[in-house]
mmCIF file of C-alpha atoms and ligand atoms in Angstrom:
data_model
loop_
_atom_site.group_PDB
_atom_site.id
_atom_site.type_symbol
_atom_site.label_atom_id
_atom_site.label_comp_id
_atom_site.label_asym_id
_atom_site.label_seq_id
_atom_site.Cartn_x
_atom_site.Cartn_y
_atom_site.Cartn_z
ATOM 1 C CA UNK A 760 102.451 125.972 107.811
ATOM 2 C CA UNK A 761 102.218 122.414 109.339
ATOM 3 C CA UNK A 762 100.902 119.903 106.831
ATOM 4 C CA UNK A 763 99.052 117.263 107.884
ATOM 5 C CA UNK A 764 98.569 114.132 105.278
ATOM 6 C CA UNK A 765 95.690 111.026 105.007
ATOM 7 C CA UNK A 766 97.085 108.127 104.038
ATOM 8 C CA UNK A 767 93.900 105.789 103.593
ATOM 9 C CA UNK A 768 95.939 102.911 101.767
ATOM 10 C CA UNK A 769 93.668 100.393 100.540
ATOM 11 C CA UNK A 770 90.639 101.538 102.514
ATOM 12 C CA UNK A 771 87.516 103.454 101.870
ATOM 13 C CA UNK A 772 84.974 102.723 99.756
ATOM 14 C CA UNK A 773 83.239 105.815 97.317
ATOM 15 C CA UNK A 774 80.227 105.841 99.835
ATOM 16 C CA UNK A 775 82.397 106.144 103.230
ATOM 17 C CA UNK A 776 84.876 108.382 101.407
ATOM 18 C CA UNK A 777 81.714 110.880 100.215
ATOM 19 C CA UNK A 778 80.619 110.699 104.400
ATOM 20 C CA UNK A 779 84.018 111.533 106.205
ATOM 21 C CA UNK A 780 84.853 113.945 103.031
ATOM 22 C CA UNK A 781 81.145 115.870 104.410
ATOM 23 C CA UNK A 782 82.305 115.286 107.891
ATOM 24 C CA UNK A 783 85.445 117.223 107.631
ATOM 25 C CA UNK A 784 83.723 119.587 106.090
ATOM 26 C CA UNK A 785 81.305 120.328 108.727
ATOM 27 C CA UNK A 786 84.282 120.080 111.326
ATOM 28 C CA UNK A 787 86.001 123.046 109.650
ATOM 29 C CA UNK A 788 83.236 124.650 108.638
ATOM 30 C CA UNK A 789 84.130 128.728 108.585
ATOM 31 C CA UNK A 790 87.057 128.830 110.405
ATOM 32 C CA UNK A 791 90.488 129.661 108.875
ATOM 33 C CA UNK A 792 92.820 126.551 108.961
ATOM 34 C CA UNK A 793 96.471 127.195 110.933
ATOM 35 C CA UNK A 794 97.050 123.797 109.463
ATOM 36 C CA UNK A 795 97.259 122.635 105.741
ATOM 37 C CA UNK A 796 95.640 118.934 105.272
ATOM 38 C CA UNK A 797 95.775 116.491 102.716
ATOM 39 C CA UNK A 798 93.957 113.350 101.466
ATOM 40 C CA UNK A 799 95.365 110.659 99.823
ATOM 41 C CA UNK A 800 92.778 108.190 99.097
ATOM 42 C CA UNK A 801 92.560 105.165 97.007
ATOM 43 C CA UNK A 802 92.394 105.966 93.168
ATOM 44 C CA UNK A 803 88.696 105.202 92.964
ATOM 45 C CA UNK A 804 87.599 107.517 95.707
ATOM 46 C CA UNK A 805 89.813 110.802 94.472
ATOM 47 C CA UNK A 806 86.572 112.602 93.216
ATOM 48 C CA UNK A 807 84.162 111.661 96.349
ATOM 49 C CA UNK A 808 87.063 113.481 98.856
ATOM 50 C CA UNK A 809 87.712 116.553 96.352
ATOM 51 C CA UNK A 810 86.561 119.467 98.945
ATOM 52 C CA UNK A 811 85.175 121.880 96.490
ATOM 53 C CA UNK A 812 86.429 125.014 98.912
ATOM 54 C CA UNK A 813 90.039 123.932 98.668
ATOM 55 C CA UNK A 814 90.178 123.678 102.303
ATOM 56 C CA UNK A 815 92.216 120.026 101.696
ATOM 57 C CA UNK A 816 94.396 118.957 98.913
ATOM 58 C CA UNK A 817 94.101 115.927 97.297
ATOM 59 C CA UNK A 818 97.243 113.401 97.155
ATOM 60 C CA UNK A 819 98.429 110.212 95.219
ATOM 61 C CA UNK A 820 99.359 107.273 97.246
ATOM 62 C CA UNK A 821 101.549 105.776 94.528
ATOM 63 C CA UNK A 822 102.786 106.648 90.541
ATOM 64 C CA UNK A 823 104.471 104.998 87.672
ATOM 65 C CA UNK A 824 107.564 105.773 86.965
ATOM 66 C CA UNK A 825 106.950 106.367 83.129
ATOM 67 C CA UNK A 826 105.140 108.965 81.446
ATOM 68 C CA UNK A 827 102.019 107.203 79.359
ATOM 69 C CA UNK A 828 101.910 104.164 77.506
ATOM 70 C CA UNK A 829 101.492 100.296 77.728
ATOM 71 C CA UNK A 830 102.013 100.199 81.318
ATOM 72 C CA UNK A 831 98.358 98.375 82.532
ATOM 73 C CA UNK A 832 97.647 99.231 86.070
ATOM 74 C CA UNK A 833 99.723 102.107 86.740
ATOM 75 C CA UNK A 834 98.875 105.603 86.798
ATOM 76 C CA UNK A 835 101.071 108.276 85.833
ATOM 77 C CA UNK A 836 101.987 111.798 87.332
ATOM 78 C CA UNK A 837 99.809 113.868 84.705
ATOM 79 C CA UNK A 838 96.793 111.922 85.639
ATOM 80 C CA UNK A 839 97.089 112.444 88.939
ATOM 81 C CA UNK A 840 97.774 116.325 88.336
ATOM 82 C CA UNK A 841 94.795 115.794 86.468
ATOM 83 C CA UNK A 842 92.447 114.603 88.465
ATOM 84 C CA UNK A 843 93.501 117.087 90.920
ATOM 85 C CA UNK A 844 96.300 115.708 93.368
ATOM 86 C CA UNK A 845 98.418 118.561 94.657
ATOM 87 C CA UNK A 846 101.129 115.862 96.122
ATOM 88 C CA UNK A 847 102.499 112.085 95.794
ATOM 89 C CA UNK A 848 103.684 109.905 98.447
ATOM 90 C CA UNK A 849 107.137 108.478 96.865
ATOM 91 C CA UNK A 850 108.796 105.754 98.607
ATOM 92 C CA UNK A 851 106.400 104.630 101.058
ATOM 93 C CA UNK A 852 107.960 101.304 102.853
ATOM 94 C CA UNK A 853 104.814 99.315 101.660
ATOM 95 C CA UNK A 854 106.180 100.368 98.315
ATOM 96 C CA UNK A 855 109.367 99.561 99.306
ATOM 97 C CA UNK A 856 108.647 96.268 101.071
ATOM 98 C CA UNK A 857 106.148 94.431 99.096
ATOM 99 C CA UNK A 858 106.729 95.807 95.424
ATOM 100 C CA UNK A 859 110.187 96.052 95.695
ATOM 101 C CA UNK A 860 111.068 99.929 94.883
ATOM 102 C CA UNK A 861 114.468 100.435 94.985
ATOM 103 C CA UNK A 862 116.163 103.933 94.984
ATOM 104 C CA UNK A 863 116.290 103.876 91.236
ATOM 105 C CA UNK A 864 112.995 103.413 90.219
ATOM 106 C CA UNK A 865 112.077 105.993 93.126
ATOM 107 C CA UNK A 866 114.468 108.371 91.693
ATOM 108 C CA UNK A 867 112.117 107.743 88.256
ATOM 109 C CA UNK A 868 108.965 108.324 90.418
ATOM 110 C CA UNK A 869 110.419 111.311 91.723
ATOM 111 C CA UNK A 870 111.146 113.024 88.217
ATOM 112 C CA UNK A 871 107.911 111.958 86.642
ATOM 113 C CA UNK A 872 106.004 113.884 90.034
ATOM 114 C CA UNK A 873 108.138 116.976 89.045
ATOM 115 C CA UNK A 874 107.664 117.394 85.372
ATOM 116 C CA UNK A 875 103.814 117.149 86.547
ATOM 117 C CA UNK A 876 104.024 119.947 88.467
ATOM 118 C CA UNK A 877 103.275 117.882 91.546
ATOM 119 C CA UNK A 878 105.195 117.950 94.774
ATOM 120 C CA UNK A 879 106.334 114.803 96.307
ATOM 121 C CA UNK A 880 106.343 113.422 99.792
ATOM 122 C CA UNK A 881 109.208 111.431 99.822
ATOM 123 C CA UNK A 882 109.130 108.987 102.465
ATOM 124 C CA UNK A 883 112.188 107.357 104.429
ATOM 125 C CA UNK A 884 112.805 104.999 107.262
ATOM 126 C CA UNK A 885 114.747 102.217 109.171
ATOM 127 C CA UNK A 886 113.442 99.079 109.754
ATOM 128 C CA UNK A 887 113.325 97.179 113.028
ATOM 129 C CA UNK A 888 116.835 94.963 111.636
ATOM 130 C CA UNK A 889 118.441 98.383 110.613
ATOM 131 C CA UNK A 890 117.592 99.541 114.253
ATOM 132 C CA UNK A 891 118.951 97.263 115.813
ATOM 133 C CA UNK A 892 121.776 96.892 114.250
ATOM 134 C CA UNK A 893 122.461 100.705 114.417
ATOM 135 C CA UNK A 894 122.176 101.146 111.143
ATOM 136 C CA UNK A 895 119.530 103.359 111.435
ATOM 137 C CA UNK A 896 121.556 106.433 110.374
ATOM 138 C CA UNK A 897 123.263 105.223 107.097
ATOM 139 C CA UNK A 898 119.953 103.983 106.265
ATOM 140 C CA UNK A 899 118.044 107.761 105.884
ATOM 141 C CA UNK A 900 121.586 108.607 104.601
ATOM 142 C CA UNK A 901 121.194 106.307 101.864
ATOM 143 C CA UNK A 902 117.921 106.704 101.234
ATOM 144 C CA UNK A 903 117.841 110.545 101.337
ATOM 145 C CA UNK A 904 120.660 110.033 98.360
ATOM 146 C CA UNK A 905 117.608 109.254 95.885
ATOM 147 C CA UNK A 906 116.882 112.788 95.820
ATOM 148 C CA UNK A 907 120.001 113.824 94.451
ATOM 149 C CA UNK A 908 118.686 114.702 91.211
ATOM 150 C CA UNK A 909 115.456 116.259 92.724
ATOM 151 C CA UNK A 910 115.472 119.939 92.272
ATOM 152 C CA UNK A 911 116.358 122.132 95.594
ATOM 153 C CA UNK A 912 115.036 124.568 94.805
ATOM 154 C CA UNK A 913 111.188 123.034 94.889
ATOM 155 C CA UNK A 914 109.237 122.434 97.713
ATOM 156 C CA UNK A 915 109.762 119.103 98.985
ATOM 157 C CA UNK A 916 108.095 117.241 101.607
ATOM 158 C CA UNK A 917 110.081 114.339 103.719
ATOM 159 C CA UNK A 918 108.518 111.817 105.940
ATOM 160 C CA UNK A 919 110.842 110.461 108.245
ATOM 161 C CA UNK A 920 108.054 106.788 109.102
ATOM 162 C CA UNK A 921 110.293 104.538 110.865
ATOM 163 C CA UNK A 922 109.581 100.965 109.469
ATOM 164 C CA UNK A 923 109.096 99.424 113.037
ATOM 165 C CA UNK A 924 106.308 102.402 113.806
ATOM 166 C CA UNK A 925 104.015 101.637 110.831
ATOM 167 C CA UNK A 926 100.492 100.453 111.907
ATOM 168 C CA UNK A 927 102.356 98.655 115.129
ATOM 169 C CA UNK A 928 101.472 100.764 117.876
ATOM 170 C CA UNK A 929 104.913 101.878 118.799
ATOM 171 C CA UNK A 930 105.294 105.531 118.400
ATOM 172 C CA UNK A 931 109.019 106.433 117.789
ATOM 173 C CA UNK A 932 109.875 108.497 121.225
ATOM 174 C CA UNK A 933 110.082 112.263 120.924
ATOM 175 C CA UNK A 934 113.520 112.023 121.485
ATOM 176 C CA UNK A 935 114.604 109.661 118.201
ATOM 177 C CA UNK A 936 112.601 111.070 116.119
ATOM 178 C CA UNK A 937 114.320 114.898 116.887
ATOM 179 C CA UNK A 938 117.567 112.932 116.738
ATOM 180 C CA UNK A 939 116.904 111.730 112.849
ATOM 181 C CA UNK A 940 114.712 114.528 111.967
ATOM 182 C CA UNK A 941 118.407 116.776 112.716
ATOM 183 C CA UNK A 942 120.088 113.756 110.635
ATOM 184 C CA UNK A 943 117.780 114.286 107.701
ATOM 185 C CA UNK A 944 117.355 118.368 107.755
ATOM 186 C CA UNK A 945 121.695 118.365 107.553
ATOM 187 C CA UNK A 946 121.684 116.328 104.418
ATOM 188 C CA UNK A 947 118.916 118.484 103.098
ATOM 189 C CA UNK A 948 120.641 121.606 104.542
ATOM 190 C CA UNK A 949 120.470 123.188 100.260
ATOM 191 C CA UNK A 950 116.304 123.210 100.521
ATOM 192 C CA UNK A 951 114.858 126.179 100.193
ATOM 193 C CA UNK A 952 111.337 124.695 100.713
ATOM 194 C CA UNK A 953 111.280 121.212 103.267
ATOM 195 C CA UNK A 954 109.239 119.987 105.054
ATOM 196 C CA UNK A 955 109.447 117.435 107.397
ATOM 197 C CA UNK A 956 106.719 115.260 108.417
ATOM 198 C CA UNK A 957 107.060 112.183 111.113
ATOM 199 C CA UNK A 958 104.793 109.348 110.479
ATOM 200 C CA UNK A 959 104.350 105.944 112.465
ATOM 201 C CA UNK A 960 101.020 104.808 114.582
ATOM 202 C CA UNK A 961 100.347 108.422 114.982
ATOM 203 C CA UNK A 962 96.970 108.885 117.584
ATOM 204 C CA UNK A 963 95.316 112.360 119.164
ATOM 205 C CA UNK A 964 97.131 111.413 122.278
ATOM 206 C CA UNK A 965 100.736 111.089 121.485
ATOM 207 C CA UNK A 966 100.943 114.087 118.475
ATOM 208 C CA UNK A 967 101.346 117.082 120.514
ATOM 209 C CA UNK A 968 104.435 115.550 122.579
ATOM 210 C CA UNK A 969 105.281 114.692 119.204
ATOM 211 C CA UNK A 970 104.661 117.812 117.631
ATOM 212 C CA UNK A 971 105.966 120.190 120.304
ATOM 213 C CA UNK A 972 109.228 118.457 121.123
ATOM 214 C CA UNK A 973 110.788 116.995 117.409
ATOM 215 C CA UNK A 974 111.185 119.647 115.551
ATOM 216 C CA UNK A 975 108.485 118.591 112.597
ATOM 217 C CA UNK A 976 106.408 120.534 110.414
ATOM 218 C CA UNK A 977 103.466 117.871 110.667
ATOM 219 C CA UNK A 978 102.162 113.955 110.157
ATOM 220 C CA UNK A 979 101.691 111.810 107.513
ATOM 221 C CA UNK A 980 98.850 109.441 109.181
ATOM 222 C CA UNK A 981 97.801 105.947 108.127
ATOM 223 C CA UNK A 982 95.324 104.132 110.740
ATOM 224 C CA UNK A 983 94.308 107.030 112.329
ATOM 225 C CA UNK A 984 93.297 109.344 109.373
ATOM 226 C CA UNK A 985 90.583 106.081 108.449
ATOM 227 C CA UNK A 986 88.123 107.977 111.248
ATOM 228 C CA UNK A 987 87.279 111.941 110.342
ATOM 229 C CA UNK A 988 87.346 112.289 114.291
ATOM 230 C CA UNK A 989 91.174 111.301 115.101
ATOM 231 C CA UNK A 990 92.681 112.858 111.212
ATOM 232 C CA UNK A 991 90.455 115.773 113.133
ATOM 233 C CA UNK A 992 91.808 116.010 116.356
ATOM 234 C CA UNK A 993 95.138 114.995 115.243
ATOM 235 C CA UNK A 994 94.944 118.232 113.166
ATOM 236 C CA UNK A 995 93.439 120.305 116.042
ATOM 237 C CA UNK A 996 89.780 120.719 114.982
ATOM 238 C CA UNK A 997 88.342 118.540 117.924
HETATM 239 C C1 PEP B 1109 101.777 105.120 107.090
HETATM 240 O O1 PEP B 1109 101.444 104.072 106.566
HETATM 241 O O2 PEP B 1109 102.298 106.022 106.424
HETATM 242 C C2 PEP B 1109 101.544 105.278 108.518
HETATM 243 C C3 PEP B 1109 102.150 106.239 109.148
HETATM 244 O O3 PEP B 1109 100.683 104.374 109.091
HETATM 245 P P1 PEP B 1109 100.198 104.351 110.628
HETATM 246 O O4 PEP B 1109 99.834 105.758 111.006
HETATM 247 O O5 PEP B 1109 99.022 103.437 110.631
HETATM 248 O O6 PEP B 1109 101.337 103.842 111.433
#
C-alpha cells in the first residue's frame, strides 16, 4: 500500500495540530483507506495528532543517535516508540545541511530506530551542485551505502527528496525521478520490504503525474501537508 507521510517541520502549534488532526478525521470519516498516512509533527504536538482509530501513524522527524543518557535536547528511539511513533525520518537534508549528519552518525540513527522496533524513512538526495555537476548518481550511491548495516530483511522506507526540490517549487520531472528511483531500487535489489517514496514541493496538482508515471509507492510532503486540505487531496480524500 502507498504511504503517504506529513512532514510538519517546525510548524504547528498544539491548538492547530488538535484542528487539522479533527479535520482529517472528518475527511476520512468511515471509509476504508487504499492509502496508509503518516504524521510527523513537532515533538510537542505528537499527542494532539494521535488519531485514536489508527487510521494515521504517528512519525518522528528526527532521533539521537544514542540510547538514554546525558544527551540534553535529544530524544531517543524508545521514546518515540513510546509515545507512539510507528516511523522516523533518518537523514533528512535539513539534518544533513544545517546540523551536519554525516553517514556515520546516520548509520547510528538508523540502528537506534531498529532496536526500537521502529521503521525508518531514510531519506536521500542530490543537491543543486551535485546536479549539475552530474554527480547526481554517485551521490544516492553513496548515500544509500549508510544502510549497509540496516537489516534487509525489515521493512524500510526510502525517500528519494532531491535537495534542489525541497520547499522551492520545482518538482523533479516524472522522468528523473523514475530514472533515480530505478538507480536506488538496484542497490536495494536484497529488500524484501521497500518502499520508495519521492518527496520535493509536492502539490494536489503535480502528484498523480508523479504518482502514475515514477514508479513510487507514495510522498513524503513538507509545505503541503501544513493544510489538512492539500495532505488530503494529495492522498485522494478530496
Ligand atoms: C521535505 O521537507 O521533506 C519536503 C519534501 O518539503 P516540501 O514538500 O515543502 O518540498
Amino acid at each position: 500500500m502507498n504511504l503517504i507521510v506529513a512532514n510538519w517541520k517546525m510548524n504547528m502549534l498544539r491548538a492547530g495540530a488538535r484542528a487539522y488532526a479533527e479535520e482529517l478525521g472528518r475527511r476520512i470519516g468511515e471509509r476504508e483507506l487504499s492509502v496508509e498516512l503518516s504524521i510527523a509533527p513537532p515533538l510537542t504536538a505528537l499527542d494532539a495528532v494521535r488519531d485514536p482509530r489508527g487510521r494515521w501513524s504517528l512519525a518522528g522527524q528526527n532521533v539521537s543517535s544514542e540510547t538514554e543518557g546525558a544527551f540534553t535536547g535529544e530524544v531517543s528511539a524508545r521514546q518515540l516508540a513510546d509515545a507512539g511513533c510507528r516511523y522516523v525520518i533518518v537523514g533528512h537534508s535539513e539534518r544533513r545541511r544545517i546540523f551536519g549528519e554525516d553517514g556515520k552518525v546516520l548509520a547510528a540513527k538508523l540502528a537506534q530506530v531498529r532496536s526500537a522496533g521502529l521503521t525508518p524513512i531514510y531519506c536521500v538526495g542530490e543537491t543543486q551542485e551535485e546536479r549539475a555537476r552530474n554527480l547526481s548518481i554517485a551521490t544516492l550511491t553513496r548515500q544509500i551505502e549508510t544502510l549497509a548495516g540496516d537489516p534487509p530483511d525489515r521493512p524500510l522506507v526510502l525517500a528519494y527528496e532531491p535537495v534542489w526540490a525541497i520547499g522551492t517549487g520545482n518538482v523533479a520531472t516524472p522522468g528523473d525521478c523514475a530514472a533515480a528511483c530505478r538507480h536506488l531500487r538496484s542497490l536495494l535489489s536484497n529488500r524484501r520490504d521497500l518502499r520508495l517514496l519521492y518527496g520535493g514541493s509536492v502539490t494536489p496538482e503535480n502528484a498523480g503525474a508523479m504518482q502514475q508515471s515514477a514508479g513510487i509507492d507514495g510522498f513524503l510532503i513538507g509545505g503541503a501537508s501544513l493544510t489538512v486540505s492539500s495532505f488530503a487531496a494529495i492522498a485522494g480524500l478530496a
